[in-house]
């Protein structure tokens, strides 16, 4: 699904928005066609902001008002541009697919190619995740370990990070997984780790760090349910790891066979 001009403008302006403006941006990036049916007051109510903040948000994007956004989106639809529709009827599968599509709309093939190359060339991969991001980072590590060695996961249970961050080498790649409600230490880590070797995978609220990282992968977690969905980041991780596996550097290696033989020797799996 092509990205509308309205959504593109939100991405371009995100770092200049106020904290309340970012709340509106986070919602409308995931539900852009809601502007066709909602009023300024309704958007303010949904995003827990004010009507004045919503009106100011649209002006910051370059629009005179909400009506101008509606007119632009309707003109695009009339010209043949497909626009997604919001699903409010507990159609969970459709909602999951929408989140994945919205995520991939903003991931360019060259972004994946660049990250795959970085992963294959790095001396070591360090994956960092906290709270709900930790199991996503762990899954990323387990997938990469099928393909290459020297992949570590931080933080270790009950341990501090200072010793580990000091140990990062100049040819190491650091991937931080940092979805919303992330601890404050994430910002400090982003400031400490050199930009050229730092990749961030996060939800739309992390667009404030875009200029501080070498690559930023934004994944949609959804807002229509009480708990977040991680289907979109898992989809991105799957594509990345499979492309690493099929890269010229690893395609001919027999690491997977060697690991399978060790499973048999150790009698670890059924």
Tab-separated table of C-alpha atoms in Angstrom:
chain	number	residue	atom	x	y	z
A	1	UNK	CA	0.000	0.000	0.000
A	2	UNK	CA	1.629	3.288	-1.038
A	3	UNK	CA	2.314	5.852	1.635
A	4	UNK	CA	0.102	8.939	1.364
A	5	UNK	CA	1.506	12.462	1.268
A	6	UNK	CA	-0.140	13.071	4.650
A	7	UNK	CA	1.718	10.157	6.309
A	8	UNK	CA	4.976	11.175	4.614
A	9	UNK	CA	4.639	14.695	6.028
A	10	UNK	CA	4.143	13.290	9.534
A	11	UNK	CA	7.404	11.331	9.238
A	12	UNK	CA	9.283	14.361	7.920
A	13	UNK	CA	8.006	16.652	10.688
A	14	UNK	CA	8.062	14.207	13.599
A	15	UNK	CA	11.245	15.419	15.285
A	16	UNK	CA	9.992	19.027	15.359
A	17	UNK	CA	6.686	18.130	17.030
A	18	UNK	CA	5.924	18.681	20.697
A	19	UNK	CA	5.375	15.643	22.968
A	20	UNK	CA	1.596	16.028	22.540
A	21	UNK	CA	2.048	16.518	18.809
A	22	UNK	CA	3.891	13.190	18.707
A	23	UNK	CA	0.952	11.494	20.421
A	24	UNK	CA	-1.245	12.661	17.545
A	25	UNK	CA	1.410	11.637	15.011
A	26	UNK	CA	1.744	8.151	16.516
A	27	UNK	CA	-1.993	7.594	16.252
A	28	UNK	CA	-2.480	9.000	12.738
A	29	UNK	CA	0.561	7.230	11.299
A	30	UNK	CA	-1.122	3.955	12.176
A	31	UNK	CA	-4.670	5.090	11.381
A	32	UNK	CA	-4.284	7.726	8.637
A	33	UNK	CA	-7.748	7.295	7.151
A	34	UNK	CA	-9.345	8.097	10.506
A	35	UNK	CA	-8.938	11.765	9.568
A	36	UNK	CA	-11.650	11.215	6.961
A	37	UNK	CA	-14.231	10.412	9.643
A	38	UNK	CA	-13.056	12.185	12.799
A	39	UNK	CA	-13.345	15.784	13.904
A	40	UNK	CA	-10.617	17.804	15.592
A	41	UNK	CA	-12.377	17.267	18.930
A	42	UNK	CA	-12.569	13.494	18.394
A	43	UNK	CA	-8.873	13.254	17.484
A	44	UNK	CA	-8.057	15.254	20.603
A	45	UNK	CA	-10.164	12.908	22.737
A	46	UNK	CA	-8.583	9.751	21.286
A	47	UNK	CA	-5.015	11.061	21.680
A	48	UNK	CA	-5.617	12.656	25.102
A	49	UNK	CA	-4.628	16.084	23.809
A	50	UNK	CA	-6.586	19.302	23.145
A	51	UNK	CA	-8.376	20.726	20.122
A	52	UNK	CA	-5.804	23.534	19.985
A	53	UNK	CA	-2.960	20.991	19.920
A	54	UNK	CA	-4.618	19.012	17.107
A	55	UNK	CA	-5.171	22.160	15.035
A	56	UNK	CA	-1.564	23.229	15.628
A	57	UNK	CA	-0.398	19.740	14.605
A	58	UNK	CA	-2.007	20.047	11.161
A	59	UNK	CA	-0.583	23.543	10.702
A	60	UNK	CA	2.909	22.224	11.508
A	61	UNK	CA	2.503	19.740	8.670
A	62	UNK	CA	1.706	22.613	6.309
A	63	UNK	CA	-2.093	22.330	6.206
A	64	UNK	CA	-4.508	25.143	6.989
A	65	UNK	CA	-6.821	22.809	8.884
A	66	UNK	CA	-8.170	19.248	9.145
A	67	UNK	CA	-10.539	19.769	6.236
A	68	UNK	CA	-7.604	20.354	3.901
A	69	UNK	CA	-6.167	16.971	4.892
A	70	UNK	CA	-9.515	15.296	4.218
A	71	UNK	CA	-9.770	16.963	0.800
A	72	UNK	CA	-6.243	15.855	-0.131
A	73	UNK	CA	-6.859	12.234	0.862
A	74	UNK	CA	-10.172	12.094	-0.985
A	75	UNK	CA	-8.547	13.535	-4.120
A	76	UNK	CA	-5.820	10.885	-3.898
A	77	UNK	CA	-8.437	8.151	-3.580
A	78	UNK	CA	-10.408	9.538	-6.514
A	79	UNK	CA	-7.215	9.437	-8.564
A	80	UNK	CA	-6.925	5.708	-7.883
A	81	UNK	CA	-4.592	5.593	-4.874
A	82	UNK	CA	-5.694	2.769	-2.543
A	83	UNK	CA	-6.168	3.807	1.075
A	84	UNK	CA	-6.360	1.363	3.941
A	85	UNK	CA	-9.416	1.384	6.172
A	86	UNK	CA	-9.461	1.100	9.923
A	87	UNK	CA	-10.984	-2.086	11.355
A	88	UNK	CA	-12.874	-1.718	14.611
A	89	UNK	CA	-14.754	-5.009	14.567
A	90	UNK	CA	-12.303	-7.308	16.333
A	91	UNK	CA	-11.032	-8.622	13.014
A	92	UNK	CA	-7.702	-9.526	14.553
A	93	UNK	CA	-6.156	-11.127	11.491
A	94	UNK	CA	-6.928	-8.091	9.349
A	95	UNK	CA	-5.530	-5.794	12.024
A	96	UNK	CA	-2.332	-7.826	12.264
A	97	UNK	CA	-1.901	-7.732	8.495
A	98	UNK	CA	-2.490	-3.970	8.507
A	99	UNK	CA	0.276	-3.487	11.069
A	100	UNK	CA	2.681	-5.562	9.009
A	101	UNK	CA	1.774	-3.724	5.792
A	102	UNK	CA	2.124	-0.312	7.461
A	103	UNK	CA	5.551	-1.324	8.710
A	104	UNK	CA	6.781	-2.575	5.344
A	105	UNK	CA	5.434	0.546	3.614
A	106	UNK	CA	8.234	2.408	5.393
A	107	UNK	CA	11.052	-0.115	4.959
A	108	UNK	CA	12.944	0.253	1.701
A	109	UNK	CA	14.678	-2.749	0.093
A	110	UNK	CA	17.958	-0.870	0.273
A	111	UNK	CA	17.486	-0.501	4.051
A	112	UNK	CA	17.378	-4.278	4.412
A	113	UNK	CA	20.333	-4.718	2.055
A	114	UNK	CA	22.394	-2.227	4.058
A	115	UNK	CA	21.639	-3.928	7.380
A	116	UNK	CA	22.333	-7.394	5.980
A	117	UNK	CA	25.728	-6.200	4.755
A	118	UNK	CA	26.479	-4.643	8.148
A	119	UNK	CA	25.579	-7.902	9.901
A	120	UNK	CA	27.804	-9.979	7.626
A	121	UNK	CA	30.814	-7.659	7.965
A	122	UNK	CA	30.680	-6.942	11.710
A	123	UNK	CA	33.139	-8.706	14.008
A	124	UNK	CA	30.348	-9.193	16.526
A	125	UNK	CA	26.639	-8.357	16.839
A	126	UNK	CA	25.335	-6.921	20.105
A	127	UNK	CA	21.575	-6.909	20.567
A	128	UNK	CA	20.131	-4.795	23.395
A	129	UNK	CA	16.536	-4.901	24.612
A	130	UNK	CA	14.632	-4.035	27.779
A	131	UNK	CA	11.205	-5.003	29.125
A	132	UNK	CA	8.944	-6.219	26.265
A	133	UNK	CA	11.718	-5.534	23.767
A	134	UNK	CA	13.963	-8.117	25.443
A	135	UNK	CA	12.214	-11.248	24.065
A	136	UNK	CA	12.172	-9.664	20.594
A	137	UNK	CA	15.917	-9.055	20.863
A	138	UNK	CA	16.385	-12.625	22.113
A	139	UNK	CA	14.503	-14.006	19.112
A	140	UNK	CA	16.654	-11.871	16.805
A	141	UNK	CA	19.784	-13.310	18.446
A	142	UNK	CA	18.595	-16.910	18.157
A	143	UNK	CA	17.819	-16.457	14.466
A	144	UNK	CA	21.193	-14.873	13.729
A	145	UNK	CA	23.007	-17.622	15.656
A	146	UNK	CA	21.734	-20.100	13.081
A	147	UNK	CA	23.782	-18.221	10.501
A	148	UNK	CA	26.815	-16.672	12.179
A	149	UNK	CA	28.724	-16.728	15.456
A	150	UNK	CA	29.595	-13.948	17.905
A	151	UNK	CA	26.075	-12.667	18.569
A	152	UNK	CA	25.384	-11.538	22.143
A	153	UNK	CA	22.303	-10.313	23.988
A	154	UNK	CA	22.274	-7.542	26.604
A	155	UNK	CA	21.569	-6.887	29.375
A	156	UNK	CA	22.438	-10.111	31.145
A	157	UNK	CA	20.021	-10.884	34.002
A	158	UNK	CA	20.964	-8.983	37.135
A	159	UNK	CA	24.045	-7.427	35.573
A	160	UNK	CA	25.113	-3.860	34.791
A	161	UNK	CA	25.854	-2.560	31.291
A	162	UNK	CA	28.966	-0.454	31.844
A	163	UNK	CA	31.430	-3.319	31.385
A	164	UNK	CA	29.649	-4.509	28.246
A	165	UNK	CA	29.419	-1.093	26.575
A	166	UNK	CA	33.120	-0.453	27.278
A	167	UNK	CA	33.846	-3.720	25.454
A	168	UNK	CA	32.211	-2.627	22.155
A	169	UNK	CA	34.822	-2.620	19.386
A	170	UNK	CA	35.039	-0.282	16.395
A	171	UNK	CA	33.959	-2.997	13.940
A	172	UNK	CA	31.024	-4.241	16.035
A	173	UNK	CA	27.343	-3.698	15.124
A	174	UNK	CA	24.930	-2.733	17.894
A	175	UNK	CA	21.192	-3.239	17.358
A	176	UNK	CA	18.923	-1.736	20.002
A	177	UNK	CA	15.333	-2.983	20.180
A	178	UNK	CA	13.354	-0.261	21.963
A	179	UNK	CA	9.574	-0.321	21.777
A	180	UNK	CA	7.368	2.117	23.652
A	181	UNK	CA	7.482	2.437	27.422
A	182	UNK	CA	11.216	1.921	27.091
A	183	UNK	CA	13.433	2.773	30.088
A	184	UNK	CA	15.329	6.070	30.120
A	185	UNK	CA	18.677	4.298	29.767
A	186	UNK	CA	17.909	3.715	26.077
A	187	UNK	CA	18.447	7.397	25.304
A	188	UNK	CA	21.769	7.358	27.172
A	189	UNK	CA	22.912	4.277	25.240
A	190	UNK	CA	22.028	5.910	21.936
A	191	UNK	CA	24.128	8.919	22.896
A	192	UNK	CA	27.075	6.756	23.996
A	193	UNK	CA	27.324	4.307	21.090
A	194	UNK	CA	28.880	5.673	17.854
A	195	UNK	CA	26.205	6.479	15.284
A	196	UNK	CA	27.979	4.655	12.437
A	197	UNK	CA	27.607	1.280	14.166
A	198	UNK	CA	24.165	1.731	15.710
A	199	UNK	CA	20.826	0.403	14.419
A	200	UNK	CA	17.521	1.067	16.183
A	201	UNK	CA	14.323	-0.963	15.798
A	202	UNK	CA	11.390	0.671	17.543
A	203	UNK	CA	7.821	1.988	17.358
A	204	UNK	CA	6.970	5.397	15.788
A	205	UNK	CA	7.686	7.299	19.016
A	206	UNK	CA	11.415	6.607	18.494
A	207	UNK	CA	11.570	8.792	15.393
A	208	UNK	CA	13.073	11.448	17.679
A	209	UNK	CA	16.334	9.438	17.508
A	210	UNK	CA	16.497	9.289	13.713
A	211	UNK	CA	19.520	11.595	13.430
A	212	UNK	CA	21.426	9.754	16.161
A	213	UNK	CA	21.496	6.278	14.583
A	214	UNK	CA	22.839	4.882	11.348
A	215	UNK	CA	19.595	3.053	10.569
A	216	UNK	CA	16.110	3.286	12.051
A	217	UNK	CA	13.468	0.601	11.506
A	218	UNK	CA	9.985	1.706	12.587
A	219	UNK	CA	7.538	-1.096	13.370
A	220	UNK	CA	3.837	-0.622	14.045
A	221	UNK	CA	2.541	-2.231	17.244
A	222	UNK	CA	-1.091	-1.150	16.934
A	223	UNK	CA	-3.241	0.970	19.207
A	224	UNK	CA	-6.676	-0.614	18.901
A	225	UNK	CA	-6.000	-3.291	21.549
A	226	UNK	CA	-4.914	-2.897	25.196
A	227	UNK	CA	-1.654	-4.823	24.637
A	228	UNK	CA	0.897	-4.313	21.874
A	229	UNK	CA	1.354	-6.727	18.975
A	230	UNK	CA	4.856	-7.720	17.868
A	231	UNK	CA	3.940	-9.393	14.586
A	232	UNK	CA	5.446	-6.541	12.543
A	233	UNK	CA	8.932	-6.514	14.139
A	234	UNK	CA	9.020	-10.316	13.996
A	235	UNK	CA	8.271	-10.078	10.274
A	236	UNK	CA	11.144	-7.632	9.742
A	237	UNK	CA	13.535	-9.808	11.760
A	238	UNK	CA	12.545	-12.878	9.733
A	239	UNK	CA	13.322	-11.164	6.431
A	240	UNK	CA	16.642	-9.795	7.703
A	241	UNK	CA	17.877	-13.128	9.052
A	242	UNK	CA	16.830	-15.060	5.958
A	243	UNK	CA	18.650	-12.592	3.744
A	244	UNK	CA	21.761	-12.908	5.918
A	245	UNK	CA	21.516	-16.688	5.526
A	246	UNK	CA	21.278	-16.349	1.746
A	247	UNK	CA	24.077	-13.791	1.469
A	248	UNK	CA	27.258	-14.669	-0.399
A	249	UNK	CA	29.240	-14.820	2.834
A	250	UNK	CA	27.097	-17.473	4.527
A	251	UNK	CA	25.234	-19.274	1.728
A	252	UNK	CA	27.963	-21.897	1.293
A	253	UNK	CA	28.759	-22.445	4.974
A	254	UNK	CA	27.506	-25.513	6.818
A	255	UNK	CA	26.889	-23.869	10.197
A	256	UNK	CA	23.289	-25.091	10.363
A	257	UNK	CA	24.367	-28.688	9.689
A	258	UNK	CA	27.095	-28.411	12.304
A	259	UNK	CA	24.622	-27.097	14.876
A	260	UNK	CA	22.164	-29.890	14.037
A	261	UNK	CA	24.896	-32.472	14.592
A	262	UNK	CA	25.646	-30.947	17.986
A	263	UNK	CA	21.969	-31.154	18.903
A	264	UNK	CA	22.167	-34.904	18.214
A	265	UNK	CA	25.401	-35.359	20.136
A	266	UNK	CA	24.038	-33.484	23.137
A	267	UNK	CA	20.605	-35.119	22.822
A	268	UNK	CA	18.996	-31.698	23.281
A	269	UNK	CA	15.937	-31.947	21.035
A	270	UNK	CA	13.181	-34.490	20.499
